[in-house]
Amino acid sequence: VQLQASGGGLVQAGGSLTLSCAGVGDTLSTYTIGWFRQPPGKERESVREFVGTISWSGRNTYYADSVKGRFTISKDNAKNTVYLQMNTLKPEDTGVYYCAAELTGYAGSDSEKYDYWGQGTQVTVSS
């Protein structure tokens, strides 16, 4: 599967953005989808910061403590797209956001266990 992330942009602190992760070439209904981010200045690091995941069924979601209660992941199988709704954004949420897919059912925070990655979309939150 190929993943296409979009929806990033510049927003003021306290604002909202919704990121999309579209699947191409395969249905996302069988994949766990994770969202990760890479803060500024850490572009060279191979490990990306965990944001959250949604299980292949869409019934289970998991979030990093730093975003819990502010971010929501959802899945639209008809559109073959996963969304990351981000509310009450903070400057520390700034970074390049990536979606990733995994087929074995793993839904954890280890980015190295995800096999397929989108190209990333920049989110900048100004104070």
N, CA, C and O atoms as CSV, one atom per row, in Angstrom:
chain,resi,resn,atom,element,x,y,z
A,1,VAL,N,N,0.847,-1.184,0.000
A,1,VAL,CA,C,0.000,0.000,0.000
A,1,VAL,C,C,0.891,1.246,0.000
A,1,VAL,O,O,1.972,1.255,0.589
A,2,GLN,N,N,0.415,2.287,-0.670
A,2,GLN,CA,C,1.082,3.589,-0.610
A,2,GLN,C,C,0.204,4.523,0.195
A,2,GLN,O,O,-1.022,4.486,0.089
A,3,LEU,N,N,0.839,5.361,1.002
A,3,LEU,CA,C,0.106,6.283,1.870
A,3,LEU,C,C,0.396,7.716,1.449
A,3,LEU,O,O,1.540,8.080,1.179
A,4,GLN,N,N,-0.654,8.517,1.397
A,4,GLN,CA,C,-0.502,9.925,1.016
A,4,GLN,C,C,-1.060,10.789,2.128
A,4,GLN,O,O,-2.274,10.858,2.322
A,5,ALA,N,N,-0.175,11.446,2.856
A,5,ALA,CA,C,-0.581,12.314,3.951
A,5,ALA,C,C,-0.768,13.734,3.444
A,5,ALA,O,O,-0.009,14.205,2.596
A,6,SER,N,N,-1.777,14.409,3.963
A,6,SER,CA,C,-2.044,15.788,3.558
A,6,SER,C,C,-2.763,16.513,4.672
A,6,SER,O,O,-3.182,15.902,5.656
A,7,GLY,N,N,-2.906,17.824,4.515
A,7,GLY,CA,C,-3.691,18.607,5.445
A,7,GLY,C,C,-2.893,19.479,6.392
A,7,GLY,O,O,-3.470,20.226,7.182
A,8,GLY,N,N,-1.579,19.395,6.323
A,8,GLY,CA,C,-0.765,20.220,7.207
A,8,GLY,C,C,-0.858,21.697,6.867
A,8,GLY,O,O,-1.401,22.076,5.829
A,9,GLY,N,N,-0.326,22.521,7.751
A,9,GLY,CA,C,-0.348,23.950,7.506
A,9,GLY,C,C,0.110,24.720,8.713
A,9,GLY,O,O,0.641,24.153,9.668
A,10,LEU,N,N,-0.102,26.025,8.664
A,10,LEU,CA,C,0.260,26.925,9.753
A,10,LEU,C,C,-0.998,27.306,10.507
A,10,LEU,O,O,-1.989,27.716,9.902
A,11,VAL,N,N,-0.963,27.174,11.823
A,11,VAL,CA,C,-2.126,27.495,12.643
A,11,VAL,C,C,-1.654,28.130,13.938
A,11,VAL,O,O,-0.554,27.848,14.413
A,12,GLN,N,N,-2.481,28.980,14.500
A,12,GLN,CA,C,-2.132,29.602,15.777
A,12,GLN,C,C,-2.402,28.635,16.924
A,12,GLN,O,O,-3.238,27.737,16.813
A,13,ALA,N,N,-1.694,28.828,18.010
A,13,ALA,CA,C,-1.915,28.018,19.198
A,13,ALA,C,C,-3.387,28.096,19.607
A,13,ALA,O,O,-3.997,29.165,19.603
A,14,GLY,N,N,-3.935,26.939,19.956
A,14,GLY,CA,C,-5.354,26.858,20.301
A,14,GLY,C,C,-6.240,26.494,19.128
A,14,GLY,O,O,-7.418,26.184,19.307
A,15,GLY,N,N,-5.683,26.529,17.934
A,15,GLY,CA,C,-6.453,26.214,16.735
A,15,GLY,C,C,-6.525,24.731,16.451
A,15,GLY,O,O,-6.075,23.904,17.243
A,16,SER,N,N,-7.104,24.408,15.295
A,16,SER,CA,C,-7.326,23.013,14.909
A,16,SER,C,C,-6.868,22.762,13.486
A,16,SER,O,O,-6.849,23.660,12.644
A,17,LEU,N,N,-6.503,21.523,13.246
A,17,LEU,CA,C,-6.177,21.044,11.901
A,17,LEU,C,C,-6.610,19.597,11.805
A,17,LEU,O,O,-6.630,18.871,12.799
A,18,THR,N,N,-6.960,19.184,10.588
A,18,THR,CA,C,-7.247,17.775,10.349
A,18,THR,C,C,-6.323,17.257,9.261
A,18,THR,O,O,-6.305,17.774,8.144
A,19,LEU,N,N,-5.563,16.236,9.600
A,19,LEU,CA,C,-4.688,15.588,8.630
A,19,LEU,C,C,-5.386,14.365,8.057
A,19,LEU,O,O,-6.169,13.702,8.736
A,20,SER,N,N,-5.088,14.077,6.791
A,20,SER,CA,C,-5.639,12.904,6.122
A,20,SER,C,C,-4.514,11.985,5.686
A,20,SER,O,O,-3.417,12.430,5.349
A,21,CYS,N,N,-4.808,10.705,5.699
A,21,CYS,CA,C,-3.865,9.692,5.219
A,21,CYS,C,C,-4.657,8.779,4.285
A,21,CYS,O,O,-5.437,7.940,4.737
A,22,ALA,N,N,-4.450,8.950,2.992
A,22,ALA,CA,C,-5.183,8.172,2.003
A,22,ALA,C,C,-4.368,6.960,1.568
A,22,ALA,O,O,-3.160,7.054,1.355
A,23,GLY,N,N,-5.031,5.848,1.441
A,23,GLY,CA,C,-4.363,4.636,0.981
A,23,GLY,C,C,-4.537,4.469,-0.518
A,23,GLY,O,O,-5.625,4.680,-1.056
A,24,VAL,N,N,-3.463,4.090,-1.185
A,24,VAL,CA,C,-3.486,3.857,-2.629
A,24,VAL,C,C,-2.912,2.476,-2.904
A,24,VAL,O,O,-1.831,2.129,-2.430
A,25,GLY,N,N,-3.649,1.702,-3.672
A,25,GLY,CA,C,-3.141,0.397,-4.057
A,25,GLY,C,C,-3.609,-0.758,-3.201
A,25,GLY,O,O,-3.436,-1.916,-3.582
A,26,ASP,N,N,-4.193,-0.471,-2.062
A,26,ASP,CA,C,-4.716,-1.512,-1.186
A,26,ASP,C,C,-5.699,-0.863,-0.216
A,26,ASP,O,O,-5.655,0.343,0.028
A,27,THR,N,N,-6.569,-1.679,0.321
A,27,THR,CA,C,-7.527,-1.152,1.289
A,27,THR,C,C,-6.872,-1.003,2.652
A,27,THR,O,O,-6.103,-1.864,3.080
A,28,LEU,N,N,-7.183,0.097,3.334
A,28,LEU,CA,C,-6.634,0.314,4.669
A,28,LEU,C,C,-7.410,-0.440,5.740
A,28,LEU,O,O,-7.035,-0.410,6.912
A,29,SER,N,N,-8.478,-1.111,5.354
A,29,SER,CA,C,-9.330,-1.773,6.347
A,29,SER,C,C,-8.628,-2.948,7.020
A,29,SER,O,O,-9.099,-3.441,8.045
A,30,THR,N,N,-7.503,-3.403,6.455
A,30,THR,CA,C,-6.779,-4.521,7.060
A,30,THR,C,C,-5.505,-4.079,7.762
A,30,THR,O,O,-4.763,-4.918,8.273
A,31,TYR,N,N,-5.239,-2.787,7.798
A,31,TYR,CA,C,-4.005,-2.268,8.370
A,31,TYR,C,C,-4.266,-1.511,9.670
A,31,TYR,O,O,-5.277,-0.822,9.806
A,32,THR,N,N,-3.353,-1.644,10.612
A,32,THR,CA,C,-3.269,-0.672,11.702
A,32,THR,C,C,-2.594,0.572,11.124
A,32,THR,O,O,-1.587,0.468,10.423
A,33,ILE,N,N,-3.143,1.730,11.416
A,33,ILE,CA,C,-2.550,2.979,10.945
A,33,ILE,C,C,-2.050,3.777,12.141
A,33,ILE,O,O,-2.782,4.018,13.101
A,34,GLY,N,N,-0.811,4.173,12.062
A,34,GLY,CA,C,-0.223,4.981,13.111
A,34,GLY,C,C,0.110,6.376,12.605
A,34,GLY,O,O,0.401,6.581,11.427
A,35,TRP,N,N,0.059,7.318,13.516
A,35,TRP,CA,C,0.524,8.674,13.229
A,35,TRP,C,C,1.750,8.944,14.097
A,35,TRP,O,O,1.771,8.651,15.293
A,36,PHE,N,N,2.761,9.506,13.461
A,36,PHE,CA,C,4.003,9.852,14.136
A,36,PHE,C,C,4.393,11.263,13.727
A,36,PHE,O,O,3.875,11.804,12.750
A,37,ARG,N,N,5.294,11.843,14.468
A,37,ARG,CA,C,5.755,13.177,14.088
A,37,ARG,C,C,7.240,13.321,14.383
A,37,ARG,O,O,7.805,12.631,15.231
A,38,GLN,N,N,7.836,14.229,13.661
A,38,GLN,CA,C,9.251,14.523,13.856
A,38,GLN,C,C,9.373,16.014,14.138
A,38,GLN,O,O,9.150,16.834,13.247
A,39,PRO,N,N,9.725,16.374,15.375
A,39,PRO,CA,C,9.826,17.785,15.739
A,39,PRO,C,C,10.967,18.466,14.981
A,39,PRO,O,O,11.862,17.792,14.472
A,40,PRO,N,N,10.936,19.779,14.907
A,40,PRO,CA,C,12.018,20.496,14.230
A,40,PRO,C,C,13.359,20.250,14.915
A,40,PRO,O,O,13.449,20.166,16.140
A,41,GLY,N,N,14.395,20.140,14.091
A,41,GLY,CA,C,15.725,19.888,14.626
A,41,GLY,C,C,16.033,18.423,14.815
A,41,GLY,O,O,17.160,18.074,15.166
A,42,LYS,N,N,15.063,17.556,14.593
A,42,LYS,CA,C,15.276,16.118,14.773
A,42,LYS,C,C,15.018,15.359,13.477
A,42,LYS,O,O,14.689,14.173,13.492
A,43,GLU,N,N,15.172,16.063,12.353
A,43,GLU,CA,C,14.864,15.442,11.067
A,43,GLU,C,C,15.790,14.284,10.752
A,43,GLU,O,O,15.420,13.373,10.012
A,44,ARG,N,N,17.009,14.314,11.316
A,44,ARG,CA,C,17.976,13.257,11.015
A,44,ARG,C,C,17.772,12.019,11.871
A,44,ARG,O,O,18.390,10.985,11.618
A,45,GLU,N,N,16.924,12.108,12.871
A,45,GLU,CA,C,16.732,10.953,13.735
A,45,GLU,C,C,15.810,9.947,13.054
A,45,GLU,O,O,14.820,10.314,12.422
A,46,SER,N,N,16.159,8.667,13.198
A,46,SER,CA,C,15.375,7.626,12.538
A,46,SER,C,C,14.107,7.294,13.315
A,46,SER,O,O,13.134,6.815,12.733
A,47,VAL,N,N,14.106,7.541,14.614
A,47,VAL,CA,C,12.928,7.207,15.417
A,47,VAL,C,C,12.009,8.417,15.467
A,47,VAL,O,O,12.421,9.517,15.835
A,48,ARG,N,N,10.783,8.196,15.097
A,48,ARG,CA,C,9.792,9.262,15.096
A,48,ARG,C,C,8.906,9.170,16.328
A,48,ARG,O,O,8.661,8.086,16.859
A,49,GLU,N,N,8.440,10.306,16.764
A,49,GLU,CA,C,7.651,10.393,17.994
A,49,GLU,C,C,6.231,9.888,17.771
A,49,GLU,O,O,5.545,10.311,16.841
A,50,PHE,N,N,5.810,8.991,18.630
A,50,PHE,CA,C,4.484,8.407,18.524
A,50,PHE,C,C,3.413,9.434,18.846
A,50,PHE,O,O,3.530,10.187,19.814
A,51,VAL,N,N,2.357,9.461,18.021
A,51,VAL,CA,C,1.203,10.326,18.264
A,51,VAL,C,C,-0.008,9.473,18.630
A,51,VAL,O,O,-0.642,9.708,19.658
A,52,GLY,N,N,-0.333,8.486,17.798
A,52,GLY,CA,C,-1.469,7.619,18.078
A,52,GLY,C,C,-1.668,6.589,16.985
A,52,GLY,O,O,-1.051,6.664,15.922
A,53,THR,N,N,-2.529,5.634,17.256
A,53,THR,CA,C,-2.828,4.607,16.263
A,53,THR,C,C,-4.317,4.283,16.271
A,53,THR,O,O,-5.033,4.578,17.228
A,54,ILE,N,N,-4.759,3.672,15.184
A,54,ILE,CA,C,-6.112,3.141,15.107
A,54,ILE,C,C,-6.010,1.724,14.573
A,54,ILE,O,O,-5.284,1.466,13.613
A,55,SER,N,N,-6.734,0.812,15.192
A,55,SER,CA,C,-6.657,-0.587,14.798
A,55,SER,C,C,-7.284,-0.796,13.425
A,55,SER,O,O,-7.984,0.074,12.906
A,56,TRP,N,N,-7.023,-1.955,12.853
A,56,TRP,CA,C,-7.532,-2.231,11.504
A,56,TRP,C,C,-9.065,-2.151,11.465
A,56,TRP,O,O,-9.640,-1.749,10.454
A,57,SER,N,N,-9.719,-2.533,12.560
A,57,SER,CA,C,-11.182,-2.502,12.608
A,57,SER,C,C,-11.722,-1.100,12.811
A,57,SER,O,O,-12.890,-0.819,12.542
A,58,GLY,N,N,-10.846,-0.222,13.293
A,58,GLY,CA,C,-11.306,1.126,13.625
A,58,GLY,C,C,-11.925,1.228,15.010
A,58,GLY,O,O,-12.321,2.312,15.439
A,59,ARG,N,N,-12.008,0.113,15.703
A,59,ARG,CA,C,-12.694,0.117,17.003
A,59,ARG,C,C,-11.791,0.588,18.142
A,59,ARG,O,O,-12.272,1.061,19.172
A,60,ASN,N,N,-10.488,0.456,17.949
A,60,ASN,CA,C,-9.564,0.787,19.040
A,60,ASN,C,C,-8.589,1.876,18.614
A,60,ASN,O,O,-8.019,1.829,17.524
A,61,THR,N,N,-8.412,2.841,19.478
A,61,THR,CA,C,-7.434,3.903,19.250
A,61,THR,C,C,-6.544,4.043,20.481
A,61,THR,O,O,-6.968,3.771,21.605
A,62,TYR,N,N,-5.330,4.463,20.256
A,62,TYR,CA,C,-4.351,4.646,21.320
A,62,TYR,C,C,-3.623,5.962,21.045
A,62,TYR,O,O,-3.338,6.298,19.896
A,63,TYR,N,N,-3.329,6.694,22.110
A,63,TYR,CA,C,-2.721,8.004,21.949
A,63,TYR,C,C,-1.555,8.189,22.908
A,63,TYR,O,O,-1.512,7.616,23.997
A,64,ALA,N,N,-0.620,9.002,22.467
A,64,ALA,CA,C,0.445,9.429,23.361
A,64,ALA,C,C,-0.166,10.332,24.436
A,64,ALA,O,O,-1.141,11.040,24.183
A,65,ASP,N,N,0.406,10.298,25.616
A,65,ASP,CA,C,-0.110,11.120,26.719
A,65,ASP,C,C,-0.122,12.598,26.346
A,65,ASP,O,O,-0.990,13.348,26.792
A,66,SER,N,N,0.836,13.010,25.534
A,66,SER,CA,C,0.956,14.431,25.203
A,66,SER,C,C,-0.193,14.943,24.333
A,66,SER,O,O,-0.422,16.151,24.262
A,67,VAL,N,N,-0.913,14.039,23.672
A,67,VAL,CA,C,-1.995,14.476,22.779
A,67,VAL,C,C,-3.363,13.961,23.226
A,67,VAL,O,O,-4.388,14.339,22.658
A,68,LYS,N,N,-3.378,13.111,24.226
A,68,LYS,CA,C,-4.639,12.521,24.679
A,68,LYS,C,C,-5.621,13.609,25.087
A,68,LYS,O,O,-5.281,14.530,25.830
A,69,GLY,N,N,-6.851,13.485,24.585
A,69,GLY,CA,C,-7.874,14.468,24.889
A,69,GLY,C,C,-7.913,15.635,23.918
A,69,GLY,O,O,-8.873,16.406,23.911
A,70,ARG,N,N,-6.874,15.772,23.094
A,70,ARG,CA,C,-6.834,16.853,22.101
A,70,ARG,C,C,-6.894,16.322,20.678
A,70,ARG,O,O,-7.463,16.969,19.799
A,71,PHE,N,N,-6.312,15.147,20.440
A,71,PHE,CA,C,-6.256,14.559,19.100
A,71,PHE,C,C,-7.197,13.365,19.026
A,71,PHE,O,O,-7.390,12.641,20.003
A,72,THR,N,N,-7.780,13.175,17.842
A,72,THR,CA,C,-8.665,12.041,17.607
A,72,THR,C,C,-8.350,11.422,16.253
A,72,THR,O,O,-8.265,12.119,15.242
A,73,ILE,N,N,-8.177,10.103,16.248
A,73,ILE,CA,C,-7.942,9.371,14.998
A,73,ILE,C,C,-9.228,8.644,14.616
A,73,ILE,O,O,-9.884,8.024,15.453
A,74,SER,N,N,-9.570,8.736,13.333
A,74,SER,CA,C,-10.752,8.040,12.839
A,74,SER,C,C,-10.448,7.443,11.472
A,74,SER,O,O,-9.462,7.784,10.818
A,75,LYS,N,N,-11.329,6.546,11.072
A,75,LYS,CA,C,-11.101,5.814,9.823
A,75,LYS,C,C,-12.371,5.821,9.006
A,75,LYS,O,O,-13.451,5.566,9.538
A,76,ASP,N,N,-12.262,6.111,7.712
A,76,ASP,CA,C,-13.387,6.053,6.794
A,76,ASP,C,C,-13.031,5.020,5.727
A,76,ASP,O,O,-12.315,5.324,4.773
A,77,ASN,N,N,-13.530,3.811,5.895
A,77,ASN,CA,C,-13.172,2.743,4.951
A,77,ASN,C,C,-13.715,3.011,3.555
A,77,ASN,O,O,-13.095,2.619,2.567
A,78,ALA,N,N,-14.850,3.665,3.460
A,78,ALA,CA,C,-15.425,3.967,2.143
A,78,ALA,C,C,-14.504,4.885,1.336
A,78,ALA,O,O,-14.433,4.785,0.112
A,79,LYS,N,N,-13.799,5.781,2.036
A,79,LYS,CA,C,-12.875,6.693,1.363
A,79,LYS,C,C,-11.432,6.193,1.435
A,79,LYS,O,O,-10.516,6.825,0.910
A,80,ASN,N,N,-11.248,5.042,2.099
A,80,ASN,CA,C,-9.910,4.480,2.265
A,80,ASN,C,C,-8.951,5.508,2.852
A,80,ASN,O,O,-7.823,5.673,2.387
A,81,THR,N,N,-9.423,6.183,3.872
A,81,THR,CA,C,-8.669,7.296,4.456
A,81,THR,C,C,-8.757,7.257,5.978
A,81,THR,O,O,-9.792,6.923,6.554
A,82,VAL,N,N,-7.654,7.605,6.602
A,82,VAL,CA,C,-7.599,7.766,8.054
A,82,VAL,C,C,-7.346,9.241,8.347
A,82,VAL,O,O,-6.590,9.906,7.639
A,83,TYR,N,N,-7.991,9.744,9.401
A,83,TYR,CA,C,-7.891,11.153,9.748
A,83,TYR,C,C,-7.258,11.334,11.126
A,83,TYR,O,O,-7.420,10.501,12.018
A,84,LEU,N,N,-6.547,12.424,11.272
A,84,LEU,CA,C,-6.034,12.841,12.569
A,84,LEU,C,C,-6.578,14.240,12.833
A,84,LEU,O,O,-6.090,15.231,12.289
A,85,GLN,N,N,-7.603,14.294,13.684
A,85,GLN,CA,C,-8.191,15.574,14.059
A,85,GLN,C,C,-7.403,16.129,15.240
A,85,GLN,O,O,-7.308,15.486,16.286
A,86,MET,N,N,-6.840,17.319,15.072
A,86,MET,CA,C,-5.996,17.913,16.111
A,86,MET,C,C,-6.640,19.199,16.598
A,86,MET,O,O,-6.821,20.142,15.827
A,87,ASN,N,N,-6.984,19.235,17.875
A,87,ASN,CA,C,-7.598,20.409,18.485
A,87,ASN,C,C,-6.678,20.983,19.555
A,87,ASN,O,O,-5.749,20.323,20.021
A,88,THR,N,N,-6.952,22.206,19.927
A,88,THR,CA,C,-6.189,22.881,20.982
A,88,THR,C,C,-4.688,22.706,20.752
A,88,THR,O,O,-3.949,22.285,21.642
A,89,LEU,N,N,-4.270,23.036,19.556
A,89,LEU,CA,C,-2.868,22.832,19.191
A,89,LEU,C,C,-1.940,23.722,19.989
A,89,LEU,O,O,-2.282,24.851,20.344
A,90,LYS,N,N,-0.754,23.192,20.266
A,90,LYS,CA,C,0.273,23.891,21.022
A,90,LYS,C,C,1.528,24.030,20.159
A,90,LYS,O,O,1.725,23.240,19.236
A,91,PRO,N,N,2.365,25.006,20.439
A,91,PRO,CA,C,3.612,25.142,19.667
A,91,PRO,C,C,4.454,23.867,19.668
A,91,PRO,O,O,5.138,23.576,18.688
A,92,GLU,N,N,4.408,23.115,20.748
A,92,GLU,CA,C,5.194,21.874,20.813
A,92,GLU,C,C,4.626,20.756,19.941
A,92,GLU,O,O,5.237,19.693,19.827
A,93,ASP,N,N,3.464,20.983,19.324
A,93,ASP,CA,C,2.924,20.025,18.359
A,93,ASP,C,C,3.534,20.223,16.974
A,93,ASP,O,O,3.276,19.437,16.063
A,94,THR,N,N,4.338,21.265,16.815
A,94,THR,CA,C,4.973,21.535,15.534
A,94,THR,C,C,5.878,20.392,15.112
A,94,THR,O,O,6.619,19.833,15.921
A,95,GLY,N,N,5.802,20.052,13.818
A,95,GLY,CA,C,6.658,19.004,13.297
A,95,GLY,C,C,6.128,18.486,11.977
A,95,GLY,O,O,5.093,18.932,11.481
A,96,VAL,N,N,6.850,17.546,11.424
A,96,VAL,CA,C,6.384,16.846,10.231
A,96,VAL,C,C,5.627,15.609,10.693
A,96,VAL,O,O,6.154,14.783,11.439
A,97,TYR,N,N,4.393,15.495,10.242
A,97,TYR,CA,C,3.532,14.394,10.653
A,97,TYR,C,C,3.498,13.330,9.557
A,97,TYR,O,O,3.337,13.625,8.372
A,98,TYR,N,N,3.655,12.096,9.995
A,98,TYR,CA,C,3.657,10.955,9.088
A,98,TYR,C,C,2.581,9.965,9.480
A,98,TYR,O,O,2.318,9.756,10.665
A,99,CYS,N,N,1.955,9.351,8.475
A,99,CYS,CA,C,1.122,8.197,8.757
A,99,CYS,C,C,1.871,6.950,8.297
A,99,CYS,O,O,2.672,6.987,7.364
A,100,ALA,N,N,1.587,5.858,8.975
A,100,ALA,CA,C,2.280,4.610,8.699
A,100,ALA,C,C,1.309,3.452,8.844
A,100,ALA,O,O,0.327,3.542,9.580
A,101,ALA,N,N,1.587,2.372,8.143
A,101,ALA,CA,C,0.684,1.223,8.147
A,101,ALA,C,C,1.417,-0.041,8.552
A,101,ALA,O,O,2.604,-0.219,8.276
A,102,GLU,N,N,0.667,-0.921,9.220
A,102,GLU,CA,C,1.239,-2.165,9.708
A,102,GLU,C,C,0.197,-3.257,9.559
A,102,GLU,O,O,-0.978,-3.034,9.849
A,103,LEU,N,N,0.619,-4.459,9.102
A,103,LEU,CA,C,-0.326,-5.512,8.735
A,103,LEU,C,C,-0.525,-6.606,9.768
A,103,LEU,O,O,-1.487,-7.368,9.670
A,104,THR,N,N,0.360,-6.707,10.763
A,104,THR,CA,C,0.270,-7.859,11.659
A,104,THR,C,C,-0.642,-7.629,12.857
A,104,THR,O,O,-0.838,-8.537,13.666
A,105,GLY,N,N,-1.196,-6.440,12.981
A,105,GLY,CA,C,-2.076,-6.156,14.112
A,105,GLY,C,C,-1.405,-5.376,15.224
A,105,GLY,O,O,-2.063,-4.973,16.183
A,106,TYR,N,N,-0.107,-5.158,15.111
A,106,TYR,CA,C,0.590,-4.350,16.110
A,106,TYR,C,C,0.033,-2.929,16.085
A,106,TYR,O,O,-0.127,-2.341,15.016
A,107,ALA,N,N,-0.256,-2.387,17.240
A,107,ALA,CA,C,-0.828,-1.035,17.309
A,107,ALA,C,C,-0.104,-0.193,18.345
A,107,ALA,O,O,-0.692,0.683,18.980
A,108,GLY,N,N,1.171,-0.473,18.504
A,108,GLY,CA,C,1.936,0.222,19.517
A,108,GLY,C,C,2.699,1.421,18.998
A,108,GLY,O,O,2.460,1.902,17.890
A,109,SER,N,N,3.620,1.892,19.816
A,109,SER,CA,C,4.303,3.146,19.564
A,109,SER,C,C,5.677,3.001,18.915
A,109,SER,O,O,6.344,4.006,18.670
A,110,ASP,N,N,6.110,1.787,18.635
A,110,ASP,CA,C,7.422,1.571,18.046
A,110,ASP,C,C,7.357,1.814,16.544
A,110,ASP,O,O,6.800,1.006,15.801
A,111,SER,N,N,7.925,2.924,16.105
A,111,SER,CA,C,7.839,3.285,14.689
A,111,SER,C,C,8.543,2.273,13.788
A,111,SER,O,O,8.195,2.151,12.613
A,112,GLU,N,N,9.499,1.566,14.305
A,112,GLU,CA,C,10.254,0.619,13.476
A,112,GLU,C,C,9.443,-0.613,13.114
A,112,GLU,O,O,9.845,-1.381,12.241
A,113,LYS,N,N,8.327,-0.809,13.759
A,113,LYS,CA,C,7.466,-1.964,13.445
A,113,LYS,C,C,6.479,-1.671,12.320
A,113,LYS,O,O,5.769,-2.572,11.872
A,114,TYR,N,N,6.426,-0.433,11.862
A,114,TYR,CA,C,5.507,-0.070,10.785
A,114,TYR,C,C,6.238,-0.187,9.444
A,114,TYR,O,O,7.366,0.281,9.290
A,115,ASP,N,N,5.574,-0.813,8.496
A,115,ASP,CA,C,6.238,-1.173,7.241
A,115,ASP,C,C,6.079,-0.142,6.127
A,115,ASP,O,O,6.945,-0.021,5.261
A,116,TYR,N,N,4.983,0.592,6.151
A,116,TYR,CA,C,4.678,1.497,5.043
A,116,TYR,C,C,4.502,2.904,5.595
A,116,TYR,O,O,3.836,3.105,6.611
A,117,TRP,N,N,5.107,3.879,4.916
A,117,TRP,CA,C,5.089,5.258,5.386
A,117,TRP,C,C,4.668,6.220,4.290
A,117,TRP,O,O,5.030,6.064,3.123
A,118,GLY,N,N,3.893,7.220,4.694
A,118,GLY,CA,C,3.580,8.310,3.796
A,118,GLY,C,C,4.727,9.298,3.761
A,118,GLY,O,O,5.739,9.104,4.435
A,119,GLN,N,N,4.579,10.350,2.983
A,119,GLN,CA,C,5.669,11.285,2.737
A,119,GLN,C,C,5.797,12.371,3.805
A,119,GLN,O,O,6.792,13.097,3.822
A,120,GLY,N,N,4.825,12.495,4.681
A,120,GLY,CA,C,4.906,13.521,5.709
A,120,GLY,C,C,4.243,14.815,5.299
A,120,GLY,O,O,4.264,15.194,4.128
A,121,THR,N,N,3.654,15.493,6.271
A,121,THR,CA,C,3.038,16.795,6.031
A,121,THR,C,C,3.399,17.709,7.196
A,121,THR,O,O,3.340,17.299,8.356
A,122,GLN,N,N,3.772,18.940,6.887
A,122,GLN,CA,C,4.290,19.869,7.892
A,122,GLN,C,C,3.143,20.537,8.657
A,122,GLN,O,O,2.197,21.056,8.064
A,123,VAL,N,N,3.252,20.509,9.971
A,123,VAL,CA,C,2.326,21.230,10.844
A,123,VAL,C,C,3.147,22.232,11.650
A,123,VAL,O,O,4.111,21.860,12.320
A,124,THR,N,N,2.762,23.492,11.582
A,124,THR,CA,C,3.453,24.540,12.330
A,124,THR,C,C,2.432,25.275,13.185
A,124,THR,O,O,1.447,25.809,12.676
A,125,VAL,N,N,2.681,25.296,14.492
A,125,VAL,CA,C,1.781,25.963,15.420
A,125,VAL,C,C,2.516,27.165,15.992
A,125,VAL,O,O,3.541,27.021,16.659
A,126,SER,N,N,1.987,28.344,15.727
A,126,SER,CA,C,2.637,29.562,16.203
A,126,SER,C,C,2.054,29.973,17.544
A,126,SER,O,O,0.879,29.746,17.831
A,127,SER,N,N,2.905,30.584,18.355
A,127,SER,CA,C,2.470,30.987,19.704
A,127,SER,C,C,1.861,32.388,19.696
A,127,SER,O,O,1.443,32.885,20.742
